């Protein structure tokens, strides 16, 4: 590859930084563009000539190519940022550079055209809870956005002081070695660019908003009028409470929502990643649906058949059924503690499962969608059994991953036949299995491909499928469907009702999804009204991304082939993975928090729910962090949400004898109503699209509006003033406590225990606990509130550090932090210096976030101490003498 970079092109910064981050096997030539005839103005942008002669002219495309080269696929979020940078940021930067370089305008004036864009970046970084634009690591999006901004800003001090999070991000990016090396070219680039810009007309770019609109869009008169109207309707604007029905059955003329969560395997105690990927996400949406008065049924259960159950039962000296009984109860207890609101939590080892699975099988057989073939299967002679796919490990034949399973490679995602694995091993005894031929039955997926594609086209056009679910499904179709084996040589499973195969059972991935139907059948004998009623029922499937193919291809093909008017999925909601700190959850190594351990931490279930939903891996993998849990609990829950709700209720009790006072709305109050109503409107839009994490940020945004409203109006001071001031204090208090009442409803899907506590404290009648279209006067003047008390408790650094060590596996003996670099390397080691530089930037960002959140000084001091230690290590690595921090002198007593 050959990269040509004209020195006068600001786009050179991001291209060179991306090349350094890859790192790409390319030597940049700072000698200007090639002589190719092109319709590009001078100075032309960078161009990358690939080995096959193809030339890339787009700077963003070049950056993306470098990241693809290092094996990082673009995510939906990073792609959106690249589009934003090209269409929004680049024109504004061009205008700012013209003002600064050509017209000599001062920095603040040049930054004026960027103000709304900088505010957008600040808002995203603050709300996302991640240190970078598309995750915890610098992605191509960070490099591209940084590269555009750096010529204008040059250092973070150019940014307004209120953009603290953006300042931290920009500083960290500028200190990152690939960006730091690229920035060394800036002076020459700006000289060349100044000459170029001076010869051209000024860019046509104007600010889209006035400066005061930095963090929110302008409220229109219509917004305010609509909000005031909803407020005036009072409780009439709320939906009437839905009368509970048992069992829940579809109702003609209503929205009937059927929600399933991927069935957890009975042998596995679910960890936090399993819980957020399936049951907690599904529960949050189910609770929202019920708040909307949609007729909702939420079912789940344990998947109990298969070799894993047989093996574990032998190990524990139990029958498979006894083992399933024990672990089913364990799962049920875990989900009950997490307040998962199943309408029915069942299991697959039931007579209904056998009856329904065998019926679907017989229909597929009659329709000609099954075929027989010889399957070469691995058999472990030491264990005396055929090995289920997941009990074989080996090297992936496609990508070489050493720990691929016998059915799928977790690294490249490709399906595997166990006999294709290189160096296969039995996971039970680590012996080498032998290939043995045996007759099996296959689902003829190629024969069903046409029906599947026609159905997918309809479902994608009318339903909400997450981007990863669509992508994974398209990949399966692109590669072409192949017959899929649906039987196994086991004893613990649903028997195959066909002569010649009666010694076999159904393969788990044919059998397990049918568990949704049989679990519903155990809930009600009218189960077919849900599962054979696609005209009236909307089906939502929740799962992690590894389960997508079986829910988007295999199971739908089974139901399409059975041809019995089955309800098929309308909305397939798949998450990415949640990791633990810097690695993966591992029960065997004692790494990570598992469901049966969470309640022993002393942290309430609703705090766990909140944090998992706050970092729900919707667009990319995310990571659980103890330090971040502490930060989010103390800043978002305690200082933001809890502080506002507690103050609103306490003002009613302290200043107005527990009775909501009269309210005389001013223009300022009406603007607050409009802001809250707009946040609620966005909340509804996001929840309906199952963008749960973003909807939670709307809720937190409302409490921020409320805190600001109280802080500006200072009712604790006005209550001591004249009659006009006391009336103002009453209005502010009344409006604030009604915002708190709205938050009780908005929070119900996320933290139901907290929601109930708010309702109890404010004495909100059950008929007023619904979720309306905007902020209503739910608690009118004269309403009496109850006893108000704090909703959340502060987490202390010592408490969290003890938990981090407890769940860190091998970290039990007071280890260095998991992310600590190897400081034993020799001074001057470039790798060590880069690693320490990144750690200093990351720790500095954490300190700034803690200070911004105004957490207690002790917490800040603990993190500052870590930052100073890292800085000393960096100084030593760079061959400098570390600076010893000077302590403050104490005054003499």
PDB file of N, CA and C in Angstrom, residues 198-258:
ATOM      1  N   UNK A 198      -7.098  31.428   1.571  1.00  0.00           N
ATOM      2  CA  UNK A 198      -7.094  32.852   1.244  1.00  0.00           C
ATOM      3  C   UNK A 198      -7.442  33.111  -0.215  1.00  0.00           C
ATOM      4  N   UNK A 199      -7.259  32.109  -1.073  1.00  0.00           N
ATOM      5  CA  UNK A 199      -7.537  32.264  -2.500  1.00  0.00           C
ATOM      6  C   UNK A 199      -8.943  31.828  -2.880  1.00  0.00           C
ATOM      7  N   UNK A 200      -9.765  31.435  -1.878  1.00  0.00           N
ATOM      8  CA  UNK A 200     -11.083  30.904  -2.174  1.00  0.00           C
ATOM      9  C   UNK A 200     -12.148  31.717  -1.442  1.00  0.00           C
ATOM     10  N   UNK A 201     -13.402  31.698  -1.915  1.00  0.00           N
ATOM     11  CA  UNK A 201     -14.472  32.394  -1.187  1.00  0.00           C
ATOM     12  C   UNK A 201     -14.707  31.720   0.155  1.00  0.00           C
ATOM     13  N   UNK A 202     -15.220  32.466   1.135  1.00  0.00           N
ATOM     14  CA  UNK A 202     -15.445  31.867   2.459  1.00  0.00           C
ATOM     15  C   UNK A 202     -16.479  30.755   2.386  1.00  0.00           C
ATOM     16  N   UNK A 203     -16.330  29.727   3.200  1.00  0.00           N
ATOM     17  CA  UNK A 203     -17.324  28.636   3.219  1.00  0.00           C
ATOM     18  C   UNK A 203     -18.683  29.156   3.656  1.00  0.00           C
ATOM     19  N   UNK A 204     -19.705  28.572   3.061  1.00  0.00           N
ATOM     20  CA  UNK A 204     -21.076  28.953   3.409  1.00  0.00           C
ATOM     21  C   UNK A 204     -21.524  28.120   4.584  1.00  0.00           C
ATOM     22  N   UNK A 205     -21.227  28.585   5.772  1.00  0.00           N
ATOM     23  CA  UNK A 205     -21.568  27.842   6.982  1.00  0.00           C
ATOM     24  C   UNK A 205     -21.999  28.824   8.040  1.00  0.00           C
ATOM     25  N   UNK A 206     -23.136  28.577   8.651  1.00  0.00           N
ATOM     26  CA  UNK A 206     -23.620  29.430   9.733  1.00  0.00           C
ATOM     27  C   UNK A 206     -24.088  28.543  10.867  1.00  0.00           C
ATOM     28  N   UNK A 207     -24.048  29.044  12.071  1.00  0.00           N
ATOM     29  CA  UNK A 207     -24.536  28.239  13.196  1.00  0.00           C
ATOM     30  C   UNK A 207     -26.000  27.885  13.005  1.00  0.00           C
ATOM     31  N   UNK A 208     -26.351  26.643  13.334  1.00  0.00           N
ATOM     32  CA  UNK A 208     -27.743  26.219  13.193  1.00  0.00           C
ATOM     33  C   UNK A 208     -28.602  26.706  14.340  1.00  0.00           C
ATOM     34  N   UNK A 209     -27.972  26.980  15.482  1.00  0.00           N
ATOM     35  CA  UNK A 209     -28.730  27.372  16.662  1.00  0.00           C
ATOM     36  C   UNK A 209     -28.066  28.564  17.317  1.00  0.00           C
ATOM     37  N   UNK A 210     -28.793  29.243  18.131  1.00  0.00           N
ATOM     38  CA  UNK A 210     -28.226  30.303  18.937  1.00  0.00           C
ATOM     39  C   UNK A 210     -27.354  29.694  20.038  1.00  0.00           C
ATOM     40  N   UNK A 211     -26.373  30.442  20.556  1.00  0.00           N
ATOM     41  CA  UNK A 211     -25.457  29.874  21.547  1.00  0.00           C
ATOM     42  C   UNK A 211     -26.154  29.307  22.770  1.00  0.00           C
ATOM     43  N   UNK A 212     -27.247  29.939  23.223  1.00  0.00           N
ATOM     44  CA  UNK A 212     -27.869  29.458  24.449  1.00  0.00           C
ATOM     45  C   UNK A 212     -28.528  28.105  24.291  1.00  0.00           C
ATOM     46  N   UNK A 213     -28.589  27.591  23.079  1.00  0.00           N
ATOM     47  CA  UNK A 213     -29.213  26.284  22.885  1.00  0.00           C
ATOM     48  C   UNK A 213     -28.196  25.165  22.882  1.00  0.00           C
ATOM     49  N   UNK A 214     -27.119  25.309  23.604  1.00  0.00           N
ATOM     50  CA  UNK A 214     -26.011  24.391  23.450  1.00  0.00           C
ATOM     51  C   UNK A 214     -26.376  22.941  23.738  1.00  0.00           C
ATOM     52  N   UNK A 215     -27.167  22.678  24.754  1.00  0.00           N
ATOM     53  CA  UNK A 215     -27.407  21.294  25.154  1.00  0.00           C
ATOM     54  C   UNK A 215     -28.844  20.850  24.959  1.00  0.00           C
ATOM     55  N   UNK A 216     -29.699  21.648  24.344  1.00  0.00           N
ATOM     56  CA  UNK A 216     -31.055  21.203  24.083  1.00  0.00           C
ATOM     57  C   UNK A 216     -31.620  22.010  22.930  1.00  0.00           C
ATOM     58  N   UNK A 217     -32.549  21.433  22.235  1.00  0.00           N
ATOM     59  CA  UNK A 217     -33.089  22.158  21.091  1.00  0.00           C
ATOM     60  C   UNK A 217     -34.046  23.241  21.561  1.00  0.00           C
ATOM     61  N   UNK A 218     -34.257  24.267  20.698  1.00  0.00           N
ATOM     62  CA  UNK A 218     -35.115  25.383  21.041  1.00  0.00           C
ATOM     63  C   UNK A 218     -36.554  24.914  21.223  1.00  0.00           C
ATOM     64  N   UNK A 219     -37.168  25.375  22.299  1.00  0.00           N
ATOM     65  CA  UNK A 219     -38.579  25.067  22.518  1.00  0.00           C
ATOM     66  C   UNK A 219     -39.432  25.998  21.664  1.00  0.00           C
ATOM     67  N   UNK A 220     -40.388  25.445  20.965  1.00  0.00           N
ATOM     68  CA  UNK A 220     -41.288  26.262  20.161  1.00  0.00           C
ATOM     69  C   UNK A 220     -42.530  26.612  20.972  1.00  0.00           C
ATOM     70  N   UNK A 221     -43.277  27.587  20.481  1.00  0.00           N
ATOM     71  CA  UNK A 221     -44.533  27.944  21.141  1.00  0.00           C
ATOM     72  C   UNK A 221     -45.492  26.759  21.155  1.00  0.00           C
ATOM     73  N   UNK A 222     -45.477  25.985  20.068  1.00  0.00           N
ATOM     74  CA  UNK A 222     -46.350  24.804  20.010  1.00  0.00           C
ATOM     75  C   UNK A 222     -45.959  23.774  21.070  1.00  0.00           C
ATOM     76  N   UNK A 223     -44.624  23.583  21.270  1.00  0.00           N
ATOM     77  CA  UNK A 223     -44.172  22.658  22.315  1.00  0.00           C
ATOM     78  C   UNK A 223     -44.720  23.075  23.674  1.00  0.00           C
ATOM     79  N   UNK A 224     -44.597  24.353  23.963  1.00  0.00           N
ATOM     80  CA  UNK A 224     -45.019  24.848  25.276  1.00  0.00           C
ATOM     81  C   UNK A 224     -46.529  24.742  25.435  1.00  0.00           C
ATOM     82  N   UNK A 225     -47.267  25.130  24.385  1.00  0.00           N
ATOM     83  CA  UNK A 225     -48.730  25.077  24.467  1.00  0.00           C
ATOM     84  C   UNK A 225     -49.217  23.649  24.662  1.00  0.00           C
ATOM     85  N   UNK A 226     -48.603  22.691  23.932  1.00  0.00           N
ATOM     86  CA  UNK A 226     -49.013  21.290  24.062  1.00  0.00           C
ATOM     87  C   UNK A 226     -48.721  20.766  25.466  1.00  0.00           C
ATOM     88  N   UNK A 227     -47.556  21.150  26.028  1.00  0.00           N
ATOM     89  CA  UNK A 227     -47.205  20.695  27.363  1.00  0.00           C
ATOM     90  C   UNK A 227     -48.148  21.266  28.419  1.00  0.00           C
ATOM     91  N   UNK A 228     -48.501  22.538  28.283  1.00  0.00           N
ATOM     92  CA  UNK A 228     -49.416  23.159  29.237  1.00  0.00           C
ATOM     93  C   UNK A 228     -50.787  22.495  29.173  1.00  0.00           C
ATOM     94  N   UNK A 229     -51.203  22.120  27.974  1.00  0.00           N
ATOM     95  CA  UNK A 229     -52.507  21.463  27.818  1.00  0.00           C
ATOM     96  C   UNK A 229     -52.514  20.097  28.506  1.00  0.00           C
ATOM     97  N   UNK A 230     -51.434  19.329  28.327  1.00  0.00           N
ATOM     98  CA  UNK A 230     -51.352  18.016  28.981  1.00  0.00           C
ATOM     99  C   UNK A 230     -51.335  18.187  30.494  1.00  0.00           C
ATOM    100  N   UNK A 231     -50.597  19.165  30.965  1.00  0.00           N
ATOM    101  CA  UNK A 231     -50.549  19.445  32.405  1.00  0.00           C
ATOM    102  C   UNK A 231     -51.938  19.752  32.950  1.00  0.00           C
ATOM    103  N   UNK A 232     -52.674  20.579  32.231  1.00  0.00           N
ATOM    104  CA  UNK A 232     -53.990  21.018  32.710  1.00  0.00           C
ATOM    105  C   UNK A 232     -54.994  19.871  32.748  1.00  0.00           C
ATOM    106  N   UNK A 233     -54.790  18.845  31.918  1.00  0.00           N
ATOM    107  CA  UNK A 233     -55.727  17.719  31.921  1.00  0.00           C
ATOM    108  C   UNK A 233     -55.656  16.927  33.214  1.00  0.00           C
ATOM    109  N   UNK A 234     -54.512  17.018  33.912  1.00  0.00           N
ATOM    110  CA  UNK A 234     -54.371  16.306  35.163  1.00  0.00           C
ATOM    111  C   UNK A 234     -54.460  14.799  34.986  1.00  0.00           C
ATOM    112  N   UNK A 235     -54.979  14.097  35.973  1.00  0.00           N
ATOM    113  CA  UNK A 235     -55.058  12.630  35.898  1.00  0.00           C
ATOM    114  C   UNK A 235     -55.844  12.130  34.689  1.00  0.00           C
ATOM    115  N   UNK A 236     -56.707  12.972  34.108  1.00  0.00           N
ATOM    116  CA  UNK A 236     -57.481  12.544  32.939  1.00  0.00           C
ATOM    117  C   UNK A 236     -56.583  12.211  31.758  1.00  0.00           C
ATOM    118  N   UNK A 237     -55.350  12.754  31.756  1.00  0.00           N
ATOM    119  CA  UNK A 237     -54.422  12.474  30.651  1.00  0.00           C
ATOM    120  C   UNK A 237     -53.767  11.110  30.787  1.00  0.00           C
ATOM    121  N   UNK A 238     -53.929  10.477  31.951  1.00  0.00           N
ATOM    122  CA  UNK A 238     -53.302   9.179  32.187  1.00  0.00           C
ATOM    123  C   UNK A 238     -54.224   8.055  31.751  1.00  0.00           C
ATOM    124  N   UNK A 239     -53.658   6.967  31.248  1.00  0.00           N
ATOM    125  CA  UNK A 239     -54.509   5.820  30.878  1.00  0.00           C
ATOM    126  C   UNK A 239     -55.119   5.196  32.120  1.00  0.00           C
ATOM    127  N   UNK A 240     -56.347   4.728  32.051  1.00  0.00           N
ATOM    128  CA  UNK A 240     -56.961   4.095  33.220  1.00  0.00           C
ATOM    129  C   UNK A 240     -56.249   2.784  33.539  1.00  0.00           C
ATOM    130  N   UNK A 241     -56.191   2.408  34.794  1.00  0.00           N
ATOM    131  CA  UNK A 241     -55.514   1.148  35.159  1.00  0.00           C
ATOM    132  C   UNK A 241     -56.153  -0.037  34.439  1.00  0.00           C
ATOM    133  N   UNK A 242     -55.307  -0.954  33.995  1.00  0.00           N
ATOM    134  CA  UNK A 242     -55.804  -2.150  33.321  1.00  0.00           C
ATOM    135  C   UNK A 242     -56.171  -3.205  34.360  1.00  0.00           C
ATOM    136  N   UNK A 243     -57.335  -3.730  34.249  1.00  0.00           N
ATOM    137  CA  UNK A 243     -57.761  -4.776  35.172  1.00  0.00           C
ATOM    138  C   UNK A 243     -57.013  -6.072  34.852  1.00  0.00           C
ATOM    139  N   UNK A 244     -56.327  -6.649  35.829  1.00  0.00           N
ATOM    140  CA  UNK A 244     -55.553  -7.871  35.565  1.00  0.00           C
ATOM    141  C   UNK A 244     -56.452  -9.040  35.191  1.00  0.00           C
ATOM    142  N   UNK A 245     -55.978  -9.828  34.233  1.00  0.00           N
ATOM    143  CA  UNK A 245     -56.708 -11.029  33.818  1.00  0.00           C
ATOM    144  C   UNK A 245     -55.805 -12.240  34.007  1.00  0.00           C
ATOM    145  N   UNK A 246     -56.388 -13.337  34.419  1.00  0.00           N
ATOM    146  CA  UNK A 246     -55.638 -14.580  34.544  1.00  0.00           C
ATOM    147  C   UNK A 246     -56.451 -15.709  33.942  1.00  0.00           C
ATOM    148  N   UNK A 247     -55.933 -16.385  32.939  1.00  0.00           N
ATOM    149  CA  UNK A 247     -54.666 -16.104  32.270  1.00  0.00           C
ATOM    150  C   UNK A 247     -54.794 -14.921  31.304  1.00  0.00           C
ATOM    151  N   UNK A 248     -53.646 -14.367  30.934  1.00  0.00           N
ATOM    152  CA  UNK A 248     -53.623 -13.304  29.930  1.00  0.00           C
ATOM    153  C   UNK A 248     -53.803 -13.957  28.566  1.00  0.00           C
ATOM    154  N   UNK A 249     -54.821 -13.515  27.842  1.00  0.00           N
ATOM    155  CA  UNK A 249     -55.110 -14.059  26.511  1.00  0.00           C
ATOM    156  C   UNK A 249     -55.293 -12.907  25.530  1.00  0.00           C
ATOM    157  N   UNK A 250     -55.032 -13.140  24.244  1.00  0.00           N
ATOM    158  CA  UNK A 250     -55.218 -12.076  23.252  1.00  0.00           C
ATOM    159  C   UNK A 250     -56.656 -11.563  23.253  1.00  0.00           C
ATOM    160  N   UNK A 251     -56.789 -10.258  23.046  1.00  0.00           N
ATOM    161  CA  UNK A 251     -58.092  -9.616  23.004  1.00  0.00           C
ATOM    162  C   UNK A 251     -58.231  -8.932  21.650  1.00  0.00           C
ATOM    163  N   UNK A 252     -59.287  -9.257  20.954  1.00  0.00           N
ATOM    164  CA  UNK A 252     -59.502  -8.674  19.633  1.00  0.00           C
ATOM    165  C   UNK A 252     -59.658  -7.158  19.758  1.00  0.00           C
ATOM    166  N   UNK A 253     -59.002  -6.451  18.877  1.00  0.00           N
ATOM    167  CA  UNK A 253     -59.090  -4.994  18.878  1.00  0.00           C
ATOM    168  C   UNK A 253     -58.055  -4.319  19.757  1.00  0.00           C
ATOM    169  N   UNK A 254     -57.304  -5.079  20.559  1.00  0.00           N
ATOM    170  CA  UNK A 254     -56.247  -4.507  21.384  1.00  0.00           C
ATOM    171  C   UNK A 254     -54.878  -4.877  20.812  1.00  0.00           C
ATOM    172  N   UNK A 255     -53.855  -4.188  21.305  1.00  0.00           N
ATOM    173  CA  UNK A 255     -52.490  -4.548  20.924  1.00  0.00           C
ATOM    174  C   UNK A 255     -52.038  -5.691  21.826  1.00  0.00           C
ATOM    175  N   UNK A 256     -51.859  -6.870  21.250  1.00  0.00           N
ATOM    176  CA  UNK A 256     -51.489  -8.073  21.991  1.00  0.00           C
ATOM    177  C   UNK A 256     -50.004  -8.342  21.780  1.00  0.00           C
ATOM    178  N   UNK A 257     -49.241  -8.236  22.856  1.00  0.00           N
ATOM    179  CA  UNK A 257     -47.782  -8.342  22.782  1.00  0.00           C
ATOM    180  C   UNK A 257     -47.340  -9.612  23.495  1.00  0.00           C
ATOM    181  N   UNK A 258     -46.648 -10.480  22.765  1.00  0.00           N
ATOM    182  CA  UNK A 258     -46.100 -11.716  23.314  1.00  0.00           C
ATOM    183  C   UNK A 258     -44.587 -11.565  23.379  1.00  0.00           C
TER     184      UNK A 258
END
